[in-house]
PDB file of C-alpha atoms and ligand atoms in Angstrom:
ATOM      1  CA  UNK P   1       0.502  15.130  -0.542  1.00 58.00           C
ATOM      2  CA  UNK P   2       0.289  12.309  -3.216  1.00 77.00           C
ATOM      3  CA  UNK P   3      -1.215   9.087  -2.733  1.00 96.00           C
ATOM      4  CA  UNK P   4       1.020   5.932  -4.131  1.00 98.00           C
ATOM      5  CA  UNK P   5      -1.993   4.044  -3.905  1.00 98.00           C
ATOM      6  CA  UNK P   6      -4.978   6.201  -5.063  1.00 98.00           C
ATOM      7  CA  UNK P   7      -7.780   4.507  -7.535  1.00 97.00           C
ATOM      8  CA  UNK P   8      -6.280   1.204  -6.164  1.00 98.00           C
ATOM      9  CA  UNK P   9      -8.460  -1.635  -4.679  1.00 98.00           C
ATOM     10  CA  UNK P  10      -6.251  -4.337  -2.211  1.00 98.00           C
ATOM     11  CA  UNK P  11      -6.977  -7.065  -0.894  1.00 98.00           C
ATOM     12  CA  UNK P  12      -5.175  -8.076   2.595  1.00 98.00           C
ATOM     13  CA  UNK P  13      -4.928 -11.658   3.684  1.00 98.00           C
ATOM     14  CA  UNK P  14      -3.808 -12.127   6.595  1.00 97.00           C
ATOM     15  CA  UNK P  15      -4.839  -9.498   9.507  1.00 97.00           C
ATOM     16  CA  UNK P  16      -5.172 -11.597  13.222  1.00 96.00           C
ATOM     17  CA  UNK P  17      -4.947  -8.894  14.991  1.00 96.00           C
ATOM     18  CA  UNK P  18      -3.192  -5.019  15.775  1.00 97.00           C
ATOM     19  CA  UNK P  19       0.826  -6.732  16.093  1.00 98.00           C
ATOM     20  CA  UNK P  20      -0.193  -8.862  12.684  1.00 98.00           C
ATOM     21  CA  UNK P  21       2.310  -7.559   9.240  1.00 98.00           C
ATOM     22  CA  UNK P  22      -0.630  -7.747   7.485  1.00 98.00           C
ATOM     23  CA  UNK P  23      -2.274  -4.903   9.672  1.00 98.00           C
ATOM     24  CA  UNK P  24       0.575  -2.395   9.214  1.00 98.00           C
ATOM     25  CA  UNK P  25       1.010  -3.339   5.836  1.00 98.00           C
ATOM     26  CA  UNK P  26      -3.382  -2.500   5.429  1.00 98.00           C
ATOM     27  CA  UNK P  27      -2.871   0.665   7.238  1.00 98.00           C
ATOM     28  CA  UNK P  28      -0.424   1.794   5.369  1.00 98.00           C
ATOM     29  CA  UNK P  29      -2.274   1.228   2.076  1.00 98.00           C
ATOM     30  CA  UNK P  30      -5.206   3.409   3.643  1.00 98.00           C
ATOM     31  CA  UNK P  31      -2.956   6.148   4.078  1.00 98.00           C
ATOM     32  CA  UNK P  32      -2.152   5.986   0.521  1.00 98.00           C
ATOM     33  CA  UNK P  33      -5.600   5.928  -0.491  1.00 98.00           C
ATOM     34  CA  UNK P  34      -6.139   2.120  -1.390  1.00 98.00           C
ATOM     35  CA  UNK P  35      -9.561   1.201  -1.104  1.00 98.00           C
ATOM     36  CA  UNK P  36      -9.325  -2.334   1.011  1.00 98.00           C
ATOM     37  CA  UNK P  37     -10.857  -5.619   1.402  1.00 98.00           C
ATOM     38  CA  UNK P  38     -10.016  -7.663   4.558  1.00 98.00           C
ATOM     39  CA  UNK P  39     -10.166 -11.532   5.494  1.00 97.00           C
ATOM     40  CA  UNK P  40     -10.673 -13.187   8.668  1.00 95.00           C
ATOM     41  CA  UNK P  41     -10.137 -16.747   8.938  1.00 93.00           C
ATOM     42  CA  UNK P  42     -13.392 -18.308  10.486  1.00 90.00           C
ATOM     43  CA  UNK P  43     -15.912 -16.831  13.457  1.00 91.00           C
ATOM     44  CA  UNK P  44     -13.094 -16.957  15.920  1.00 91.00           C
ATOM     45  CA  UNK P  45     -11.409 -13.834  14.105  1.00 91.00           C
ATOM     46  CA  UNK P  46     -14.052 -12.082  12.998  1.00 94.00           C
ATOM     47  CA  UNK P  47     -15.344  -9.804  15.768  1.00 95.00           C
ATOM     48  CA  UNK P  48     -11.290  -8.366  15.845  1.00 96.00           C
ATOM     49  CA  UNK P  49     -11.140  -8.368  12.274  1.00 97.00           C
ATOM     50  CA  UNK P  50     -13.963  -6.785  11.453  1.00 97.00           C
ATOM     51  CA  UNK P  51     -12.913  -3.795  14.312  1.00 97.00           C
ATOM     52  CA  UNK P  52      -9.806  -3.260  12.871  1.00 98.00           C
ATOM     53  CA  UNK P  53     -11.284  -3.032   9.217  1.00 97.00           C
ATOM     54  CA  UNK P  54     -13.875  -0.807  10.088  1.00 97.00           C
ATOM     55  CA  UNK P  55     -11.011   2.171  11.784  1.00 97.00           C
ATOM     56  CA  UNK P  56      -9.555   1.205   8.406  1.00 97.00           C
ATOM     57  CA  UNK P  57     -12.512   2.190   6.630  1.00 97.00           C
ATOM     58  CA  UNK P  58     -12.544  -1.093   4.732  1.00 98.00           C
ATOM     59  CA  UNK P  59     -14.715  -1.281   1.799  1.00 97.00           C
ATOM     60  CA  UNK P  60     -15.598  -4.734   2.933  1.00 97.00           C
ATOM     61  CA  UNK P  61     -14.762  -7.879   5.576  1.00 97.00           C
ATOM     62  CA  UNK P  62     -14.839 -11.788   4.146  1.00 96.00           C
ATOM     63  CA  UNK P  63     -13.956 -15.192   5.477  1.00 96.00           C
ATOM     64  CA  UNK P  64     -11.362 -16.924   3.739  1.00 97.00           C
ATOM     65  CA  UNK P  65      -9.873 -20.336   5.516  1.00 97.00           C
ATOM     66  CA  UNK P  66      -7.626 -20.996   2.869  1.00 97.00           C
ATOM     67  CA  UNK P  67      -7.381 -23.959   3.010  1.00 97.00           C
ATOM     68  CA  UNK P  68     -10.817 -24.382   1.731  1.00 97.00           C
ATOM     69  CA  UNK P  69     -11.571 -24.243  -1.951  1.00 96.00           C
ATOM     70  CA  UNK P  70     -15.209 -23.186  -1.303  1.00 97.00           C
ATOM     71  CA  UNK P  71     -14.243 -20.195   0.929  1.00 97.00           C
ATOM     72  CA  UNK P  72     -11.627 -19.340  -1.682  1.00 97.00           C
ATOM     73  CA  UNK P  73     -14.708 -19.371  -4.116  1.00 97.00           C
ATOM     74  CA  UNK P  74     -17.200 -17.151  -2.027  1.00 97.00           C
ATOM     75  CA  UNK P  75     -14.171 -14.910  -1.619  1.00 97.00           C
ATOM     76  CA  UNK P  76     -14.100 -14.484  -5.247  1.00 97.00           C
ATOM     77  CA  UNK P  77     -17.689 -14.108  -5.795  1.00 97.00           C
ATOM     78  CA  UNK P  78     -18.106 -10.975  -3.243  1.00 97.00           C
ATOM     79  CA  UNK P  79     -14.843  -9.476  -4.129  1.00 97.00           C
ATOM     80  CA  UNK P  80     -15.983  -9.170  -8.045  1.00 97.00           C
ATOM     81  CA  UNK P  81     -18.032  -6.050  -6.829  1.00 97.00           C
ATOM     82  CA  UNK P  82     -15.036  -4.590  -5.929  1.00 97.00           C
ATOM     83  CA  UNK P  83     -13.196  -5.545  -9.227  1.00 97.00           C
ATOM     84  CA  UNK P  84     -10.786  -4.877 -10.531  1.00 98.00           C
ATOM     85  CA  UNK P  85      -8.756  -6.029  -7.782  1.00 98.00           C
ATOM     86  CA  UNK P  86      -5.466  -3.977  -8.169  1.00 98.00           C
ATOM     87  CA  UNK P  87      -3.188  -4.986  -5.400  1.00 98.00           C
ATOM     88  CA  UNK P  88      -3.346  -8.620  -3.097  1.00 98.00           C
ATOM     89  CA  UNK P  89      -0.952  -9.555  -0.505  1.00 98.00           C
ATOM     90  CA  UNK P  90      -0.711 -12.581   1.058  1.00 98.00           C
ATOM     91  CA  UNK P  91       0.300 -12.819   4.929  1.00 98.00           C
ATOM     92  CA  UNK P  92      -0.336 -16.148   6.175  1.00 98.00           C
ATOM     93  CA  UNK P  93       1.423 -19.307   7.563  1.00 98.00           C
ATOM     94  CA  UNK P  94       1.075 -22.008   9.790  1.00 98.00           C
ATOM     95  CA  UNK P  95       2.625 -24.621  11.052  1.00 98.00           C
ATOM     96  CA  UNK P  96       2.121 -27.215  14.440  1.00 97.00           C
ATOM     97  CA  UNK P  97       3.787 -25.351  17.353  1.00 96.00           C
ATOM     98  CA  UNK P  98       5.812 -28.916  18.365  1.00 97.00           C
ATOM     99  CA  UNK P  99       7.165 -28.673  14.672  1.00 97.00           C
ATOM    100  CA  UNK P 100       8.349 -25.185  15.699  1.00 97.00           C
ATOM    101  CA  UNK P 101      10.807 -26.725  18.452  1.00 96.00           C
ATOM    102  CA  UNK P 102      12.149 -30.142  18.305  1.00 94.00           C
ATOM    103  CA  UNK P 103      14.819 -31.107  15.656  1.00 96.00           C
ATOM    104  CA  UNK P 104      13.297 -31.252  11.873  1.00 98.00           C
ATOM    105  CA  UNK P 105      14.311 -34.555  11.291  1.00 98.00           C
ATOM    106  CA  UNK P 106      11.703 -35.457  13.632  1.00 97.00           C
ATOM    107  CA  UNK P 107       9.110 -33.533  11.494  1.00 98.00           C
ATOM    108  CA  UNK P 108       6.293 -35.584  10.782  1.00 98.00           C
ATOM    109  CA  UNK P 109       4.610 -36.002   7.474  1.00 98.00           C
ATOM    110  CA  UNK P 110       1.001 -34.601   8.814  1.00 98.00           C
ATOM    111  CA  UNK P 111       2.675 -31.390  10.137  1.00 98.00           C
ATOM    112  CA  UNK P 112       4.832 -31.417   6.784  1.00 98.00           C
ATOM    113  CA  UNK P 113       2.425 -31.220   4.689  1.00 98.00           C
ATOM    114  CA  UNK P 114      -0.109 -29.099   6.780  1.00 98.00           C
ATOM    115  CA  UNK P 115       2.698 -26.114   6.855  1.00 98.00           C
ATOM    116  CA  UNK P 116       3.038 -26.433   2.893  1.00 98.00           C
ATOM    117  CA  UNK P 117      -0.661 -26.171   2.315  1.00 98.00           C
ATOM    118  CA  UNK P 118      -1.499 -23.114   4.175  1.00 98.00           C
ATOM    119  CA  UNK P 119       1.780 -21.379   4.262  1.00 98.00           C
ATOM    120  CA  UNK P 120       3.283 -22.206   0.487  1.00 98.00           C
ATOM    121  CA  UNK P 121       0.660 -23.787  -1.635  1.00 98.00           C
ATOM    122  CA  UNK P 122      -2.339 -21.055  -0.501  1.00 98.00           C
ATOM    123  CA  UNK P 123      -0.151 -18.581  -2.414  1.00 98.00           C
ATOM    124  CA  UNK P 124      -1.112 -20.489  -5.548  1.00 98.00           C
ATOM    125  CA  UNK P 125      -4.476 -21.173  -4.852  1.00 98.00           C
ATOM    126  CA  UNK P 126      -5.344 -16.987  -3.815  1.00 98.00           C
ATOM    127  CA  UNK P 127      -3.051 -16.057  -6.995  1.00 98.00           C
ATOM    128  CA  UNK P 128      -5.023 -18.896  -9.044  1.00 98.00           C
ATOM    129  CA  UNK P 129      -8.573 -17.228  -7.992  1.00 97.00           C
ATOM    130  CA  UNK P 130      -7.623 -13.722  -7.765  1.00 98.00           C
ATOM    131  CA  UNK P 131      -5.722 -13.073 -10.949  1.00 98.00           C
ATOM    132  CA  UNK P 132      -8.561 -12.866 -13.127  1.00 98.00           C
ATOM    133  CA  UNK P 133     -10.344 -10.418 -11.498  1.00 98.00           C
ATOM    134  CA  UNK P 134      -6.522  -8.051 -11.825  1.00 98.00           C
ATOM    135  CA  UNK P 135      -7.898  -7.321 -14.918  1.00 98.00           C
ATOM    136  CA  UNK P 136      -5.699  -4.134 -14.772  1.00 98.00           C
ATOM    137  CA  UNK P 137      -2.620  -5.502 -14.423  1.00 98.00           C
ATOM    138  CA  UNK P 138      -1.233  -5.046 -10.450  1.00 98.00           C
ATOM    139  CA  UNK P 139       0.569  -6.712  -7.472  1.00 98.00           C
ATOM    140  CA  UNK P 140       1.010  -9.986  -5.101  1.00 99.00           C
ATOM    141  CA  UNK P 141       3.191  -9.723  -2.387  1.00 99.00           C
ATOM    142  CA  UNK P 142       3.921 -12.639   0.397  1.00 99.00           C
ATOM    143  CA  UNK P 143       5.977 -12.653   3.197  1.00 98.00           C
ATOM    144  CA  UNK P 144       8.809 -15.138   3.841  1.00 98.00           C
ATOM    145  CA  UNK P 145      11.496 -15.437   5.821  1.00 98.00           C
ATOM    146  CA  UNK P 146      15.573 -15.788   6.118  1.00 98.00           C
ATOM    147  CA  UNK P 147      14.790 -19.334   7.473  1.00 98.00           C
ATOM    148  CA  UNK P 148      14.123 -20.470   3.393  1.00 98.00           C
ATOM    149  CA  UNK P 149      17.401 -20.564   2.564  1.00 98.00           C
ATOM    150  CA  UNK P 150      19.837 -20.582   5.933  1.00 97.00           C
ATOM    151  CA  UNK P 151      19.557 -22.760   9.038  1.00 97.00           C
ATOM    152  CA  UNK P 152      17.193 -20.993  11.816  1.00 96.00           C
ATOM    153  CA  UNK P 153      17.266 -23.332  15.023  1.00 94.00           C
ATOM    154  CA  UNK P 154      13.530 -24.062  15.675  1.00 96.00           C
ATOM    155  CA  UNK P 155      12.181 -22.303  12.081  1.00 97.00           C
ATOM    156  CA  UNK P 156      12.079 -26.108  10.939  1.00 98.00           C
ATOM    157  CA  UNK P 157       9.314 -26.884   8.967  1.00 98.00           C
ATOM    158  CA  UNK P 158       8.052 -23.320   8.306  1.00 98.00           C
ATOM    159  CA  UNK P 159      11.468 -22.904   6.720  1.00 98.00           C
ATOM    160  CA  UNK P 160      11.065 -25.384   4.170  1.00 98.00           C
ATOM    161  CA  UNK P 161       7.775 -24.039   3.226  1.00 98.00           C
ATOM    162  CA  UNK P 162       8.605 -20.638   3.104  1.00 98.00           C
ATOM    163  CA  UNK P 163      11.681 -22.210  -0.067  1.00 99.00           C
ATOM    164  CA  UNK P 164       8.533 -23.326  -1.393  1.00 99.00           C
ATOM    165  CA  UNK P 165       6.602 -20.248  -1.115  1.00 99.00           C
ATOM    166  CA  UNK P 166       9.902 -18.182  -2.740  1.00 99.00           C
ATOM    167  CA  UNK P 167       9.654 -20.518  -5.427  1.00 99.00           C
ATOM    168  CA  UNK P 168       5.961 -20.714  -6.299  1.00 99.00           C
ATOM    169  CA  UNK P 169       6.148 -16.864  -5.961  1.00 99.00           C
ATOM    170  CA  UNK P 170       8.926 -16.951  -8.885  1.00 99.00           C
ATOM    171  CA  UNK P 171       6.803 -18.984 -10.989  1.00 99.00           C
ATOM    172  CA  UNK P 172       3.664 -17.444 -10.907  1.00 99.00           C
ATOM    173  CA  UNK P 173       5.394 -13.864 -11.664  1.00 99.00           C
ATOM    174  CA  UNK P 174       6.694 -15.864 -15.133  1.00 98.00           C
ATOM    175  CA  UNK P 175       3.138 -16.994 -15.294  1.00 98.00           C
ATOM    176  CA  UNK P 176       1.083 -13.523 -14.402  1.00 98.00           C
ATOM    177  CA  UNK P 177       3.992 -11.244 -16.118  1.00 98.00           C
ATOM    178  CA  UNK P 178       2.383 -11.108 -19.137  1.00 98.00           C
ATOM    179  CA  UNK P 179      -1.351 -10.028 -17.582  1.00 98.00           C
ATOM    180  CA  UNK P 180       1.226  -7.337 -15.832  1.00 98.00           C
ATOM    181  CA  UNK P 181       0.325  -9.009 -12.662  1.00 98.00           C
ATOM    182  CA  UNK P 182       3.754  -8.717 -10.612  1.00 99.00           C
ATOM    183  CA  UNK P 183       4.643 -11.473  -7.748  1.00 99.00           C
ATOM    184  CA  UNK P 184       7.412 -10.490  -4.846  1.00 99.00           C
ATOM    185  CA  UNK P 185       8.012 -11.965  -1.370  1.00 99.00           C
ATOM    186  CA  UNK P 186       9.049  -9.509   0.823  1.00 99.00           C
ATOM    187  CA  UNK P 187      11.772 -11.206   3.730  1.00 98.00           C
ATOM    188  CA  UNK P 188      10.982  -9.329   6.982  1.00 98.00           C
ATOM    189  CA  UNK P 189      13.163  -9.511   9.871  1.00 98.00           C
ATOM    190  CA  UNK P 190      12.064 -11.010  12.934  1.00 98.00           C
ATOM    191  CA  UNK P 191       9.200  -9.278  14.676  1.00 98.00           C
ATOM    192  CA  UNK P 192       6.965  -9.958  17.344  1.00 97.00           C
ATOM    193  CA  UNK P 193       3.715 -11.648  16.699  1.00 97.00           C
ATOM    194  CA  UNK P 194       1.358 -14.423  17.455  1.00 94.00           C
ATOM    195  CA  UNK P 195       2.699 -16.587  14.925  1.00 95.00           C
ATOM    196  CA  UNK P 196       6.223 -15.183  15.632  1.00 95.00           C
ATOM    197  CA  UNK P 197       5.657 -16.594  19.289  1.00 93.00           C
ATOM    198  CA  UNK P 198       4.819 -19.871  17.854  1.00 94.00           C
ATOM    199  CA  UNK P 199       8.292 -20.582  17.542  1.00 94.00           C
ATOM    200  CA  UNK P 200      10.608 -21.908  20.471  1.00 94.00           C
ATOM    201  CA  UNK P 201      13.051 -18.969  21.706  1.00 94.00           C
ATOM    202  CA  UNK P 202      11.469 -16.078  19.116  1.00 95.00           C
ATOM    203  CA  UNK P 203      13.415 -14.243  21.644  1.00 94.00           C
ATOM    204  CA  UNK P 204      16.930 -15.431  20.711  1.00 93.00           C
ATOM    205  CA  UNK P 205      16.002 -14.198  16.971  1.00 93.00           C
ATOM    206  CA  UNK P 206      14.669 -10.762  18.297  1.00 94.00           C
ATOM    207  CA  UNK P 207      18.300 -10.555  20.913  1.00 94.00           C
ATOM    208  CA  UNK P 208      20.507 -11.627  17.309  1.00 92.00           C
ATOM    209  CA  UNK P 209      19.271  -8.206  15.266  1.00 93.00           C
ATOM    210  CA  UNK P 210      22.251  -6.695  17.421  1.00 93.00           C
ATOM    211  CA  UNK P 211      24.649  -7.774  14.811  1.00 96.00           C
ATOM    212  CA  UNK P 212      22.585  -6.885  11.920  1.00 97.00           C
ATOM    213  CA  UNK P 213      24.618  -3.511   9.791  1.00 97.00           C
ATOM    214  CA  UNK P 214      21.461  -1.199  11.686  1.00 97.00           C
ATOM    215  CA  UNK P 215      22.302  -3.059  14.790  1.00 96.00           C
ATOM    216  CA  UNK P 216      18.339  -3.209  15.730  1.00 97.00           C
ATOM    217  CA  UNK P 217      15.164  -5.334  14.715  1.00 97.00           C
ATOM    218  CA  UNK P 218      12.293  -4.554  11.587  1.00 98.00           C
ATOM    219  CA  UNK P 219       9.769  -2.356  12.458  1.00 98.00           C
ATOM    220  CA  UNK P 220       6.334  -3.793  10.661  1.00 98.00           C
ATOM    221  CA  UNK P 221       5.942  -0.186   9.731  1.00 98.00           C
ATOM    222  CA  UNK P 222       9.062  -0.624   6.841  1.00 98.00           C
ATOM    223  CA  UNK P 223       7.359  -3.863   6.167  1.00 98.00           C
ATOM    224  CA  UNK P 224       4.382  -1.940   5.246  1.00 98.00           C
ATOM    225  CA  UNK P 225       6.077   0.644   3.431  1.00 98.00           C
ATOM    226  CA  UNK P 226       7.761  -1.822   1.173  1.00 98.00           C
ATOM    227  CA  UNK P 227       4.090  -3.101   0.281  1.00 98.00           C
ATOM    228  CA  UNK P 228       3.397  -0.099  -0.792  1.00 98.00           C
ATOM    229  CA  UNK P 229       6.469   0.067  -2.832  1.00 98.00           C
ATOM    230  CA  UNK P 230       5.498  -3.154  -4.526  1.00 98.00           C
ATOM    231  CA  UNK P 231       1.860  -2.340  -4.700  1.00 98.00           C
ATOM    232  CA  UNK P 232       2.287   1.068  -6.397  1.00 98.00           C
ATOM    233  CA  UNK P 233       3.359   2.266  -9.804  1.00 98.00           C
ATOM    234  CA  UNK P 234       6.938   2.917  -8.346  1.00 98.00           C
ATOM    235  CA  UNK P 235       7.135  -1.042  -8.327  1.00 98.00           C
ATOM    236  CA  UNK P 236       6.373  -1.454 -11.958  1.00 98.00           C
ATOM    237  CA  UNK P 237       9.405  -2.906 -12.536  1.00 98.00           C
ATOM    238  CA  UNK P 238      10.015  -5.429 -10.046  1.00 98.00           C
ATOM    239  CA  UNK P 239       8.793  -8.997 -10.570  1.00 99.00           C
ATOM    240  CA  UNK P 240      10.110 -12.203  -8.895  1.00 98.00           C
ATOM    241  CA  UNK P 241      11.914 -11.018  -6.375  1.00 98.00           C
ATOM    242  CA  UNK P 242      12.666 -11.161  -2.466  1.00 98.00           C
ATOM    243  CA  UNK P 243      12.761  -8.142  -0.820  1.00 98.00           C
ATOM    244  CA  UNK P 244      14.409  -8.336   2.521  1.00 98.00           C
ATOM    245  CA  UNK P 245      13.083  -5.909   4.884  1.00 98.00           C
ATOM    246  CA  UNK P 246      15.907  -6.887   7.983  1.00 98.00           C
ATOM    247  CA  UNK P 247      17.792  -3.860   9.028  1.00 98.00           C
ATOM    248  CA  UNK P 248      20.503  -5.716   6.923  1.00 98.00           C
ATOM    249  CA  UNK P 249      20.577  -9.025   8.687  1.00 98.00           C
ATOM    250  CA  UNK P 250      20.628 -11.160   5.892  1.00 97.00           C
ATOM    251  CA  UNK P 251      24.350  -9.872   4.496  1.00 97.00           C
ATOM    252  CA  UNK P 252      25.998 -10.846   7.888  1.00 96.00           C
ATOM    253  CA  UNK P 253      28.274 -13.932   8.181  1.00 94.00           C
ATOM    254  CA  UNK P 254      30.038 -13.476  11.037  1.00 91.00           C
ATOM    255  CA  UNK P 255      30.059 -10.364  13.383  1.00 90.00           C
ATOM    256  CA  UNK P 256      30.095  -9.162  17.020  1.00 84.00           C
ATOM    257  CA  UNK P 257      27.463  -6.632  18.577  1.00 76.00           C
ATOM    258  CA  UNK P 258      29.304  -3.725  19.428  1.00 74.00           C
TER     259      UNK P 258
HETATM  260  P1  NAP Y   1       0.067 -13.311  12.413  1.00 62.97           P
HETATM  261  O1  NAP Y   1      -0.421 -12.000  12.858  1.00 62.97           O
HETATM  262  O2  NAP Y   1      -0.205 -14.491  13.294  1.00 62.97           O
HETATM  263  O3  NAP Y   1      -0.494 -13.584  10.944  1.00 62.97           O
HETATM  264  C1  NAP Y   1      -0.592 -14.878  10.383  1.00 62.97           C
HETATM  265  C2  NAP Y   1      -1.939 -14.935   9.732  1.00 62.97           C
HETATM  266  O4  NAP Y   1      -2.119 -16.166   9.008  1.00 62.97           O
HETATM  267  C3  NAP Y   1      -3.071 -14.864  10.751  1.00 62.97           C
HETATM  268  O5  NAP Y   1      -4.003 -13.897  10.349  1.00 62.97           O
HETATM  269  C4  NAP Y   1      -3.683 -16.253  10.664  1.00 62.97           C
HETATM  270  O6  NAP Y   1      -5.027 -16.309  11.015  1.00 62.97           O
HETATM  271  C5  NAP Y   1      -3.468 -16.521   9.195  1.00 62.97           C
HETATM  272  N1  NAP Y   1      -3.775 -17.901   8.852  1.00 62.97           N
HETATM  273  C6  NAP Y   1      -3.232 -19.033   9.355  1.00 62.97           C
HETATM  274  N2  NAP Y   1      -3.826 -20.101   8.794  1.00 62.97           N
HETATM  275  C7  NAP Y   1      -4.749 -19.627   7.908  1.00 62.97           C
HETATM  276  C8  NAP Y   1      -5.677 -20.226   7.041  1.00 62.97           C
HETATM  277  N3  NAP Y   1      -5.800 -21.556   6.931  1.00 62.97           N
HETATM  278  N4  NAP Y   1      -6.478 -19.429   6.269  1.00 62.97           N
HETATM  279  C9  NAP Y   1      -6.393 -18.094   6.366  1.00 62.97           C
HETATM  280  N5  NAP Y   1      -5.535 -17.452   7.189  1.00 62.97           N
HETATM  281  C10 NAP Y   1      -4.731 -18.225   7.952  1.00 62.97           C
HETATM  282  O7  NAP Y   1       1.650 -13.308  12.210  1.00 62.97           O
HETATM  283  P2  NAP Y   1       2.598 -12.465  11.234  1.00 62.97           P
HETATM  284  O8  NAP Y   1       3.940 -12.548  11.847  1.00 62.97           O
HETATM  285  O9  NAP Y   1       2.001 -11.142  10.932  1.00 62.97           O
HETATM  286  O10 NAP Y   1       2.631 -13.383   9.939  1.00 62.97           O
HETATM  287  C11 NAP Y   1       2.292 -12.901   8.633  1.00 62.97           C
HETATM  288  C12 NAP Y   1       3.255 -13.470   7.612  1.00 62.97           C
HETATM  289  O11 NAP Y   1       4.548 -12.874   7.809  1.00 62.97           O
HETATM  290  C13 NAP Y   1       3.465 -14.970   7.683  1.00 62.97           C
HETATM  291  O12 NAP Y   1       3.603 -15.509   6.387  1.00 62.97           O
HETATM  292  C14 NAP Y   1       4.796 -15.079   8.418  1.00 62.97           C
HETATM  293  O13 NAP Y   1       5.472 -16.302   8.175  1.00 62.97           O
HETATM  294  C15 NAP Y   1       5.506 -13.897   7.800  1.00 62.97           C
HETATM  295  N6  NAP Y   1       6.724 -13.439   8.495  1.00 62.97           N
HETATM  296  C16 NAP Y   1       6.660 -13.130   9.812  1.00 62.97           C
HETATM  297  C17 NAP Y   1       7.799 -12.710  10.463  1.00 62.97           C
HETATM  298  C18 NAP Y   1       7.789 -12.385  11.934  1.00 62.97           C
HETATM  299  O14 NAP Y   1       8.865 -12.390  12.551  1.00 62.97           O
HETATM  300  N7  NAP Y   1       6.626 -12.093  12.531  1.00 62.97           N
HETATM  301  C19 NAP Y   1       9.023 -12.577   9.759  1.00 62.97           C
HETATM  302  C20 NAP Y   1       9.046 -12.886   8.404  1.00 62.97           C
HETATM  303  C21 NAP Y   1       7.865 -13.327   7.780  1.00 62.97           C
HETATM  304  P3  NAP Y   1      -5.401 -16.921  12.482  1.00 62.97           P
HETATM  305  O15 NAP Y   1      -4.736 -16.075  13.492  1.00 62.97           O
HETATM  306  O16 NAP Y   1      -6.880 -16.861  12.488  1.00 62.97           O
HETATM  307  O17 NAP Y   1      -4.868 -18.330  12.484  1.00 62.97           O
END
């Protein structure tokens, strides 16, 4: 059987813990014979992190808070062993759980700008530091959400910064295209997770997939596989883009579950 990702070194930002996207999305670049490098975000992670990399096989396990330029810089100094970096993807947000469930207007400007900086503007900074070790051209891939550009009740503030990760992920493919470095957001349908629970009635979101055209919810595993897509050669064409990984949800505008 062939290997999409064989000869390929990725790394995955982003894995809490066995329900995380970025998880699935790391397995499923081991099974194609990627060669991985993990982050955990500080000592409270680690111990699952570095469990979960090692039945990966991961080539290696860093911190990375990124929101902190001089973890973004050790990152960069231990992954140049591993260079050249072929594939990254970028699985992170955050954003104050009371932001998550009162009305937006109420959104303060701490919270605000706390859910741009880890869940929009870290893009930028991991694109900034990584792209020069992509020496041979390759992939970034985020994950947004349907909240950037439609209403979700209680999505609030992470929606706004997931418009601004969309965007930043459109300029930086104009920017990278010509190193060949490719930059897509994949849109995932709702699916259950820590940060998923984060948000006041997840549930509702989860119960609304009925009316989606597969009339069921995203399994992280088609997640994954579109990763894979993106990181492989079969994605060599595809820059700028949102992907929406939904069973279909996004094309609905009005429809009963039957
Ligand atoms: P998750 O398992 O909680 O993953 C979120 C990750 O972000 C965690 O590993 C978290 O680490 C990390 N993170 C937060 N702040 C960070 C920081 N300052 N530095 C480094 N890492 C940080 O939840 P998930 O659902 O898989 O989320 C992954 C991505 O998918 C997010 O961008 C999310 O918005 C997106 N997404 C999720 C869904 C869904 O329904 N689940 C749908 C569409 C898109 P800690 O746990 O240590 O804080």
């Amino acid at each position: 059987m062939s290997h999409l990702l064989a000869g390929k070194t990725a790394l995955v930002l982003g894995v809490a813990n066995k329900w995380s996207i970025a998880y699935f999305i790391a397995r499923a670049f081991v099974r194609e014979g990627a060669s991985l490098v993990l982050t955990y975000q500080g000592e409270r992670q680690r111990a699952t992190v570095e469990e979960l990399g090692a039945e990966l096989t991961a080539a290696s396990i860093l911190n990375c808070d990124v929101t902190k330029q001089e973890e973004l810089d050790a990152l960069i100094s231990a992954l140049k062993q591993h260079a050249p970096v072929h594939a990254v993807v970028h699985s992170i947000a955050f954003a104050n759980r009371d932001d998550l469930s009162r009305p937006f207007v109420e959104t303060g400007r701490d919270g605000y700008l706390l859910a741009q900086e880890v869940s929009a503007y870290s893009l930028v900074a991991v694109a900034r530091a990584v792209s020069p070790l992509m020496t041979a051209g390759g992939s970034i891939t985020t994950l947004t959400y349907l909240g950037s550009t439609r209403v979700v009740q209680n999505y609030n503030v992470m929606g706004v910064a997931k418009a601004a990760l969309e965007a930043s992920m459109r300029y930086l493919a104009s920017d990278l295209g010509p190193a060949n470095i490719r930059v897509n957001a994949i849109s995932a349908g709702p699916i259950k997770t820590a940060s998923a629970r984060a948000v006041k009635d997840f549930s509702k979101m989860l119960e609304a997939a009925n009316i989606a055209p597969l009339r069921r919810n995203t399994d992280p595993a088609e997640v994954a596989d579109t990763a894979v897509f993106l990181a492989s050669d079969l994605g060599r064409g595809v820059t700028g883009n949102v992907l929406f990984v939904d069973a279909g949800f996004q094309v609905i505008g009005l429809a009963s579950a039957n």
